[in-house]
Coordinates of C-alpha atoms in Angstrom, one line a residue:
X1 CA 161.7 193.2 58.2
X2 CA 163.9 191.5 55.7
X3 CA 161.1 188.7 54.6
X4 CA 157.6 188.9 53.8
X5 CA 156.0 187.6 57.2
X6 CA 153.1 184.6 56.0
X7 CA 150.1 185.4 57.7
X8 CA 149.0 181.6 57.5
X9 CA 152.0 180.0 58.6
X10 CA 150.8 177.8 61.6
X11 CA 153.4 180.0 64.3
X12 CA 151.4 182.6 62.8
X13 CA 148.2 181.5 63.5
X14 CA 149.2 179.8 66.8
X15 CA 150.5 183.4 68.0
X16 CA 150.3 186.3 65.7
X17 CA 150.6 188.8 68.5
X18 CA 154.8 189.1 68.3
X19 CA 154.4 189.5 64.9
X20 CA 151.7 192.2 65.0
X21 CA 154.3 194.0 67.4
X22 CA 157.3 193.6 65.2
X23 CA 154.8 194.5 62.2
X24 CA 153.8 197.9 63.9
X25 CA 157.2 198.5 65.5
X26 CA 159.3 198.0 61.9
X27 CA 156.7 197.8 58.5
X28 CA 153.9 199.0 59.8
X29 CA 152.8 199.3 56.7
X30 CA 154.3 196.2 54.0
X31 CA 153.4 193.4 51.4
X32 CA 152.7 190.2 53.5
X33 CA 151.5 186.7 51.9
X34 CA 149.6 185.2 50.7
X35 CA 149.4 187.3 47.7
X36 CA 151.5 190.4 48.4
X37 CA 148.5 191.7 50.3
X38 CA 149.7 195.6 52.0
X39 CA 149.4 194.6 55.5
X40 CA 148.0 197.8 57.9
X41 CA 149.0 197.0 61.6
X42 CA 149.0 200.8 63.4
X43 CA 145.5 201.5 64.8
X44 CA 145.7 205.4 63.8
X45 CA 146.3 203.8 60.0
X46 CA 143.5 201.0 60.1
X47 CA 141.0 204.1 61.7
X48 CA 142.2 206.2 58.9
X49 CA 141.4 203.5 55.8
X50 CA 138.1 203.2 57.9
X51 CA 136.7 206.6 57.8
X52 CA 137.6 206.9 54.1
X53 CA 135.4 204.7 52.0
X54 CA 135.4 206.5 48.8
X55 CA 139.7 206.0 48.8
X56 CA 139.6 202.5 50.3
X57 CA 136.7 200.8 48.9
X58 CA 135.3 197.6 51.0
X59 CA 135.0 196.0 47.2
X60 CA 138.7 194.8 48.1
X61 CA 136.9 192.0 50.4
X62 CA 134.8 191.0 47.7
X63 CA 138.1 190.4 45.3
X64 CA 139.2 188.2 48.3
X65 CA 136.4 185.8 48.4
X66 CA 135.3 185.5 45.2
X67 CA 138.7 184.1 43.9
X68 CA 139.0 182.4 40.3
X69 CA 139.0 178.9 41.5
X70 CA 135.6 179.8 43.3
X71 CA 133.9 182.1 41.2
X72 CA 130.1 182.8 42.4
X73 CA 129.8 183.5 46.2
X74 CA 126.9 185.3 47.5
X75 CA 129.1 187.0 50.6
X76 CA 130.8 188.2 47.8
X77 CA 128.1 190.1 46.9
X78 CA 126.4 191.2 50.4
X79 CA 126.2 194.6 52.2
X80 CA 129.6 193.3 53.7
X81 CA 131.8 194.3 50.4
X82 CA 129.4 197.3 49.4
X83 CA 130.5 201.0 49.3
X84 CA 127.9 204.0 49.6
X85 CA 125.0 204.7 48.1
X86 CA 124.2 200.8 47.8
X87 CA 125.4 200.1 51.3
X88 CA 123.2 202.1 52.8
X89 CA 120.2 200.8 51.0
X90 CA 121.1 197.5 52.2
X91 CA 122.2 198.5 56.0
X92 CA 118.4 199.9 56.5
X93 CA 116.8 196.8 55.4
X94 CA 119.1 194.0 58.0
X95 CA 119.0 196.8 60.7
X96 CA 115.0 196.2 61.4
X97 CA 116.1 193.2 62.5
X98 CA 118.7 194.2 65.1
X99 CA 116.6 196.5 67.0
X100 CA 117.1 196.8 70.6
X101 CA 113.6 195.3 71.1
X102 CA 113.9 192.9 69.3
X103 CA 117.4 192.1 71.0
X104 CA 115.6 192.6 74.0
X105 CA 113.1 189.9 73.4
X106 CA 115.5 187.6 72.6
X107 CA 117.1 187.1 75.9
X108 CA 114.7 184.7 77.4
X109 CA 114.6 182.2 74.9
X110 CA 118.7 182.3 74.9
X111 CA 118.7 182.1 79.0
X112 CA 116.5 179.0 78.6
X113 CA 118.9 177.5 75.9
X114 CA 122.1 178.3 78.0
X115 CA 120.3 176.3 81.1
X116 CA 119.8 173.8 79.1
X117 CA 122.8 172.9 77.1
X118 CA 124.9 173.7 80.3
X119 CA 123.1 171.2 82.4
X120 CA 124.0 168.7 78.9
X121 CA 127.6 169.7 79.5
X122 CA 127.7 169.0 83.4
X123 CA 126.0 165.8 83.0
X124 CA 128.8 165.1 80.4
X125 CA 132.0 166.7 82.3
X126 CA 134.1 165.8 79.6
X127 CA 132.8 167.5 76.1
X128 CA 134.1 169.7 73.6
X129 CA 132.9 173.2 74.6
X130 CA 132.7 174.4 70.6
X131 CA 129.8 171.7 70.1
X132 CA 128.6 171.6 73.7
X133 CA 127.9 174.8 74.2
X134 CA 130.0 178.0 71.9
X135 CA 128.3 176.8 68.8
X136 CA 124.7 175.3 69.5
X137 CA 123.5 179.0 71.3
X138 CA 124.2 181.3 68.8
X139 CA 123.3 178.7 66.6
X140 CA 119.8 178.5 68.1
X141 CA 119.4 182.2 68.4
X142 CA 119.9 182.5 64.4
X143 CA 117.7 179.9 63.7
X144 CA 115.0 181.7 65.8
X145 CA 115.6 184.6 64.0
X146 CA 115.8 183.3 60.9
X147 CA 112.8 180.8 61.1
X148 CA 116.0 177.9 60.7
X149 CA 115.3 174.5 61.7
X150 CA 118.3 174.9 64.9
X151 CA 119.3 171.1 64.9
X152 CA 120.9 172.0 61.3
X153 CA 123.8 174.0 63.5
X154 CA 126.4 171.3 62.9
X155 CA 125.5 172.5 58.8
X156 CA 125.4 175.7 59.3
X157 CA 129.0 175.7 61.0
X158 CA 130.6 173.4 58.8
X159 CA 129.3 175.7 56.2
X160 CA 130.4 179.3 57.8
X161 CA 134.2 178.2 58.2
X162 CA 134.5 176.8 54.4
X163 CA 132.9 180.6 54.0
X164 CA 135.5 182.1 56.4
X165 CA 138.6 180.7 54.8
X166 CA 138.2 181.1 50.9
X167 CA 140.3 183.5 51.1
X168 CA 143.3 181.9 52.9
X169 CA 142.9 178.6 50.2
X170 CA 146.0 178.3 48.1
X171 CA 145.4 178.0 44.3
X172 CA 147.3 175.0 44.5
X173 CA 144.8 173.1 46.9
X174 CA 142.2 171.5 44.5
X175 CA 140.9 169.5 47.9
X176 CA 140.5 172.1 49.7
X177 CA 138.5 174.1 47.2
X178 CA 136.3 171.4 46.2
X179 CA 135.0 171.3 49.6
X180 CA 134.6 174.6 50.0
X181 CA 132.8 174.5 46.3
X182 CA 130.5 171.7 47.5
X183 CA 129.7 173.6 50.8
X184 CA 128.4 176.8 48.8
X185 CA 126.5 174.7 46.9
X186 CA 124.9 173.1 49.5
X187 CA 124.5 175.6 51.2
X188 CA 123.3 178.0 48.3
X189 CA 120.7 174.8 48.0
X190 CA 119.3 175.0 51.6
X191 CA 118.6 179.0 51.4
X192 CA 117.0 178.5 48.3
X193 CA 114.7 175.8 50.0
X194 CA 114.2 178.2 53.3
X195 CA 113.4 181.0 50.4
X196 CA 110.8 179.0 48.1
X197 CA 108.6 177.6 51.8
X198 CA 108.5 181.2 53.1
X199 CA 107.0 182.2 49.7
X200 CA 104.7 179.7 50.4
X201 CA 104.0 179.6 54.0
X202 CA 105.4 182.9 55.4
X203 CA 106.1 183.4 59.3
X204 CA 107.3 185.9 61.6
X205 CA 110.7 185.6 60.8
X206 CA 113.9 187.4 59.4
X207 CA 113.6 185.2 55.9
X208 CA 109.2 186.3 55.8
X209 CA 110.0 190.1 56.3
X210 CA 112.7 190.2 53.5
X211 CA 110.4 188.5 51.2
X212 CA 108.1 191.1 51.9
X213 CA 110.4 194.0 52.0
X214 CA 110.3 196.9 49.8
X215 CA 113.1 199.7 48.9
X216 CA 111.8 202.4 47.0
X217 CA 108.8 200.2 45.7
X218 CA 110.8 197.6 44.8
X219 CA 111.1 194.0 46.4
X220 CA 114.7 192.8 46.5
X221 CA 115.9 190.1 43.8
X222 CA 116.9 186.5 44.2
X223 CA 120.5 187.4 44.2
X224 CA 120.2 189.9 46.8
X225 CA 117.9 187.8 49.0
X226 CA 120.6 185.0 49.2
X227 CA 123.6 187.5 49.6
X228 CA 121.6 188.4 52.9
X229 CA 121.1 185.2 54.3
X230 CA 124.5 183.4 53.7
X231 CA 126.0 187.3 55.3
X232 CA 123.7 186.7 58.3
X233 CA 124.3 182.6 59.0
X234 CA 127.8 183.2 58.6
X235 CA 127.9 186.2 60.3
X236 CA 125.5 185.2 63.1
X237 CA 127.9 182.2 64.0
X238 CA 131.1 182.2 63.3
X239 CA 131.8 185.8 66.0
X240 CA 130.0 184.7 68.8
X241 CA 131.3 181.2 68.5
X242 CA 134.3 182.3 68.6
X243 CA 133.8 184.7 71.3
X244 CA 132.7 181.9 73.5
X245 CA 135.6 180.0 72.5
X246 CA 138.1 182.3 72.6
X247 CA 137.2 183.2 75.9
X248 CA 136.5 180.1 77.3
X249 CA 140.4 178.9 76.7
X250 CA 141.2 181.7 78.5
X251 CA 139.5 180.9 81.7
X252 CA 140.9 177.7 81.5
X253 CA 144.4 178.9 80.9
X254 CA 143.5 181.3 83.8
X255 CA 141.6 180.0 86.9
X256 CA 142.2 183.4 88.5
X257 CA 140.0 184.5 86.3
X258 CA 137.4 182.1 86.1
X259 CA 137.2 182.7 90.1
X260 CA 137.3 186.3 90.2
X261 CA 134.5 186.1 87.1
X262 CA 132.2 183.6 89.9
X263 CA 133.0 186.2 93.0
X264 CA 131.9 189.3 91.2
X265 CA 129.6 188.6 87.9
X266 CA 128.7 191.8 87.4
X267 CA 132.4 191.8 85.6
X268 CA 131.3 189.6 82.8
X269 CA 130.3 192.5 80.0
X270 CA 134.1 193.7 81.0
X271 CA 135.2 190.0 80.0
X272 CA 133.7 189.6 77.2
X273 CA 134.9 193.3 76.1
X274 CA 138.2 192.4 76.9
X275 CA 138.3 188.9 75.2
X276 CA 136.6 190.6 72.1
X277 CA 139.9 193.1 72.0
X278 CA 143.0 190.7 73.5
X279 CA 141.1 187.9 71.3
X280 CA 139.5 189.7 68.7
X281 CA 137.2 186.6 66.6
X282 CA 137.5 189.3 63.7
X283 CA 140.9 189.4 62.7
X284 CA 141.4 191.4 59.6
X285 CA 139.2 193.2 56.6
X286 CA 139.9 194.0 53.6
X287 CA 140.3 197.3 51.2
X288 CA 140.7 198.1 48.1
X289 CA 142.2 201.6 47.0
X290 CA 139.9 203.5 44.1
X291 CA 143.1 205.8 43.2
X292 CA 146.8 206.4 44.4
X293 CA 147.2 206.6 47.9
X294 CA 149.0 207.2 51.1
X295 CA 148.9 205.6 54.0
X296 CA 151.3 205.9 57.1
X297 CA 153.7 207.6 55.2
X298 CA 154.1 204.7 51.8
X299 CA 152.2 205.4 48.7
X300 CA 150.0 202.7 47.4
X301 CA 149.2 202.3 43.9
X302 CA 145.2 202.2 42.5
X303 CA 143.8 198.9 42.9
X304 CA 146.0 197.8 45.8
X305 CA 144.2 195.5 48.2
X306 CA 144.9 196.3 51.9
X307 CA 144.5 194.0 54.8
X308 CA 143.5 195.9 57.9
X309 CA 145.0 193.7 60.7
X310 CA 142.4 194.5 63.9
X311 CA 144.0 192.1 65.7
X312 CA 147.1 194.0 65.7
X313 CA 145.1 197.1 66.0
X314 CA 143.4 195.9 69.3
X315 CA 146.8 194.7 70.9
X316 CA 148.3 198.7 69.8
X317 CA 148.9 200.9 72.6
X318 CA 147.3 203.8 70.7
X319 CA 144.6 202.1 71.1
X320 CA 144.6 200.8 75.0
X321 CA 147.4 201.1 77.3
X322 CA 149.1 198.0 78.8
X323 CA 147.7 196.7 75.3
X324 CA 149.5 193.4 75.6
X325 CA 148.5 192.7 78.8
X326 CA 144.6 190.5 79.4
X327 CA 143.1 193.4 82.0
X328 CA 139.5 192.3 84.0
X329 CA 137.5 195.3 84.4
X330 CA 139.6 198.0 82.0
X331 CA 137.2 201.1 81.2
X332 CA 138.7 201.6 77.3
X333 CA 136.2 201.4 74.6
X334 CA 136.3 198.2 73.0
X335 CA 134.3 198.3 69.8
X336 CA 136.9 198.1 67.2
X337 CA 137.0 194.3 66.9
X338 CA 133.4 194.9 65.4
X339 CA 134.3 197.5 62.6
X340 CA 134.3 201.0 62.1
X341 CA 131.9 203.1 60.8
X342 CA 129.4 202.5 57.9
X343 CA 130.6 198.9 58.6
X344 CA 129.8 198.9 62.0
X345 CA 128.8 194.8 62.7
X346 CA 125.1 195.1 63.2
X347 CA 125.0 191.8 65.3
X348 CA 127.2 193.2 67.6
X349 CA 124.4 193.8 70.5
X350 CA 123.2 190.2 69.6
X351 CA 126.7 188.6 70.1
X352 CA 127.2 190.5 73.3
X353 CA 124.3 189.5 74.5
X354 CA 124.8 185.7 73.6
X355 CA 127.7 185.6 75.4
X356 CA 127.1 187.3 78.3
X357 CA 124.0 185.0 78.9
X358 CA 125.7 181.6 78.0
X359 CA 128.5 183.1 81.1
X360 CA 125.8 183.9 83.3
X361 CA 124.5 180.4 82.8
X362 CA 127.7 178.7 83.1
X363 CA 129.9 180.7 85.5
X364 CA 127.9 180.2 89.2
X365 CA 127.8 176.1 88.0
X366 CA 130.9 175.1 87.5
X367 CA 134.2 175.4 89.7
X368 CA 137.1 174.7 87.8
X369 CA 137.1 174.3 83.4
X370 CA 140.5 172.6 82.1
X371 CA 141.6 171.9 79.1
X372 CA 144.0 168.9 77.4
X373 CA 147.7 170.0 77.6
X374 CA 147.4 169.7 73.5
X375 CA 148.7 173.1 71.9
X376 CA 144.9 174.9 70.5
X377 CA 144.3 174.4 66.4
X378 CA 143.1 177.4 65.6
X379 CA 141.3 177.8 61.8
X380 CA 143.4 178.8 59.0
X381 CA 142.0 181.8 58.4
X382 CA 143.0 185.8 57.5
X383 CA 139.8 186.7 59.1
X384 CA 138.5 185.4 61.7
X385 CA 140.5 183.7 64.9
X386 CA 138.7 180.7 66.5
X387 CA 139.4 177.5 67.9
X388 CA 138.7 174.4 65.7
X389 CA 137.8 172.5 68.7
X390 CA 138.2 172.6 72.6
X391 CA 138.1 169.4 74.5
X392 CA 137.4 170.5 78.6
X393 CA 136.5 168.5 81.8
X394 CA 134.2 171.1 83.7
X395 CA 133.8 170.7 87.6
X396 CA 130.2 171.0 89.0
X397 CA 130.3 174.0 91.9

């Protein structure tokens, strides 16, 4: 390729597949902007950077989102962008809350929310299906974790995108990063209000049991504390939103699939693998190389920052075969588009199960879900793909 591709340019992020194809087929590994980043778009290459933390250090995220214009940001500083032995330390305390019991118990209070909001959508017929419905369940479920007061959710996601694109804001965009400045700082503002009540007042929630947690004698600080819970609001919204999202304009592009998905629901955990791997919500991650390095053949110098392109990854037919192609009901694994290893997205039972229950709820109501003839706006983001609205007419069945 003659020209450094621009990850953000908007036929990019309209449609990055054909370039993910001419990426893996010509540079598979190359300098891309923004900011000369060493793009990684072979699955074999990603999967290699991934099972080698100590050469490709996850602090290459952190550099990312912590940029100067921004300075402080607690993600910056969460279990997301830590390497071994402080990872792990920080992995054992969030996994007591993913448990599969505690998953488990989850799903009744999430059937109950999908009945409701979709019997708010078909009263409606004409609704954006972000707000109606993608954003409010997962929404609900974190605040239910998290002891969070669940009619915040239009905060919390207004929040969680400014999160998800710091690092795709040009230093040239002083607009742009003061409200992404003024979000932190609300949203820093909230935690620390959510923080100080459960000191006071503390309840059988996520927020409670990390006040009261101890590693090796020790109660985690301030700092850390916050870097947890902006990592799981963020975190908790922005992949199964997009999930839903993502696959919802695909069964509007697709009515065979919405109708095959109605005939035979025991194919919706297939969908929503398949949508989490032709539609990945998580896009890219980041890497930062501790020494002199090889990867796919080109030698990188110490302190290069990588960006692992999973989206290219998923869409590789190393990977899947027929990679290109949406397939209902495919048996290949499909856990990339969560991570890798030590990085491994905790949540990922918890978004699975989100979706499948808001699908479950949905699916045997409706008979036909359209969409405007507008082309999707999708967020301007290296990380994450998702929808920055979806405007549908649903049919009652």
């Amino acid at each position: 390729m003659s020209a450094r591709v621009n990850l953000l340019a908007p036929e990019v992020l309209a449609n990055p597949y054909p370039v993910f194809a001419e990426l893996r087929r010509d540079a598979p590994i190359c300098q891309v902007e923004p900011g000369g980043l060493w793009a990684v778009s072979r699955y074999a290459d990603i999967m290699n950077v991934l099972k080698n933390p100590q050469l490709f250090s996850s602090e290459g995220m952190a550099r990312s989102m912590e940029p100067a214009w921004l300075g402080y940001n607690p993600v910056a500083r969460s279990m997301l962008v830590m390497d071994p032995p402080r990872h792990g330390r920080a992995r054992s305390l969030i996994s007591r809350a993913f448990t599969p019991t505690t998953i488990a118990q989850l799903e009744p209070f999430l059937r109950a929310t999908a009945e409701r909001l979709v019997d708010e959508l078909l009263a409606r017929r004409d609704a954006d299906f972000l707000q109606s419905l993608a954003l409010p369940l997962p929404a609900a479920a974190i605040g239910h974790l998290m002891g969070l007061d669940a009619s915040l959710y239009s905060r919390f996601k207004h929040w969680s995108d400014h999160v998800a694109v710091v690092s795709a804001i040009s230093a040239t965009d002083i607009e742009k990063q003061q409200q992404v400045q003024r979000s932190l700082q609300e949203m820093e503002g909230y935690l620390k209000e959510v923080l100080e009540h459960r000191r006071r007042e503390p309840g059988d929630d996520l927020v409670s049991g990390l006040l009261t947690a101890r590693v090796d004698g020790e109660a985690l600080s301030d700092a850390e504390l916050m870097s947890f819970l902006f990592l799981l609001l963020v975190a908790g919204l922005e992949t199964t939103v997009n999930l839903l999202g993502n696959g919802a304009l695909l069964l509007a592009d697709r009515p065979d699939l919405l109708e095959r998905l109605r005939a035979e629901p025991e194919l919706i955990p297939s969908f929503i693998e398949e949508v989490l791997r032709y539609e990945s919500p998580a896009q890219a991650g980041f890497r930062l190389t501790t020494a002199e390095a090889e990867v796919g053949g080109v030698k990188l110098p110490k302190y290069s920052v990588l960006i692992l392109l999973l989206g290219s990854a998923c869409r590789d037919e190393q990977y899947v075969p027929d990679a290109e192609r949406f397939v209902l009901g495919r048996k290949d694994p499909a856990n990339l588009p969560f991570g890798h290893g030590i990085h491994f997205c905790l949540g990922a039972p918890l978004a699975r199960l989100e979706a499948r229950v808001t699908l479950e709820a949905l699916l045997p109501r409706i008979r036909s879900l359209s969409r405007t003839p507008e082309a999707p706006r999708w967020h301007p983001s290296l990380q994450i793909r998702g929808l920055m609205s979806l405007p549908v007419r649903v049919e009652p069945a």
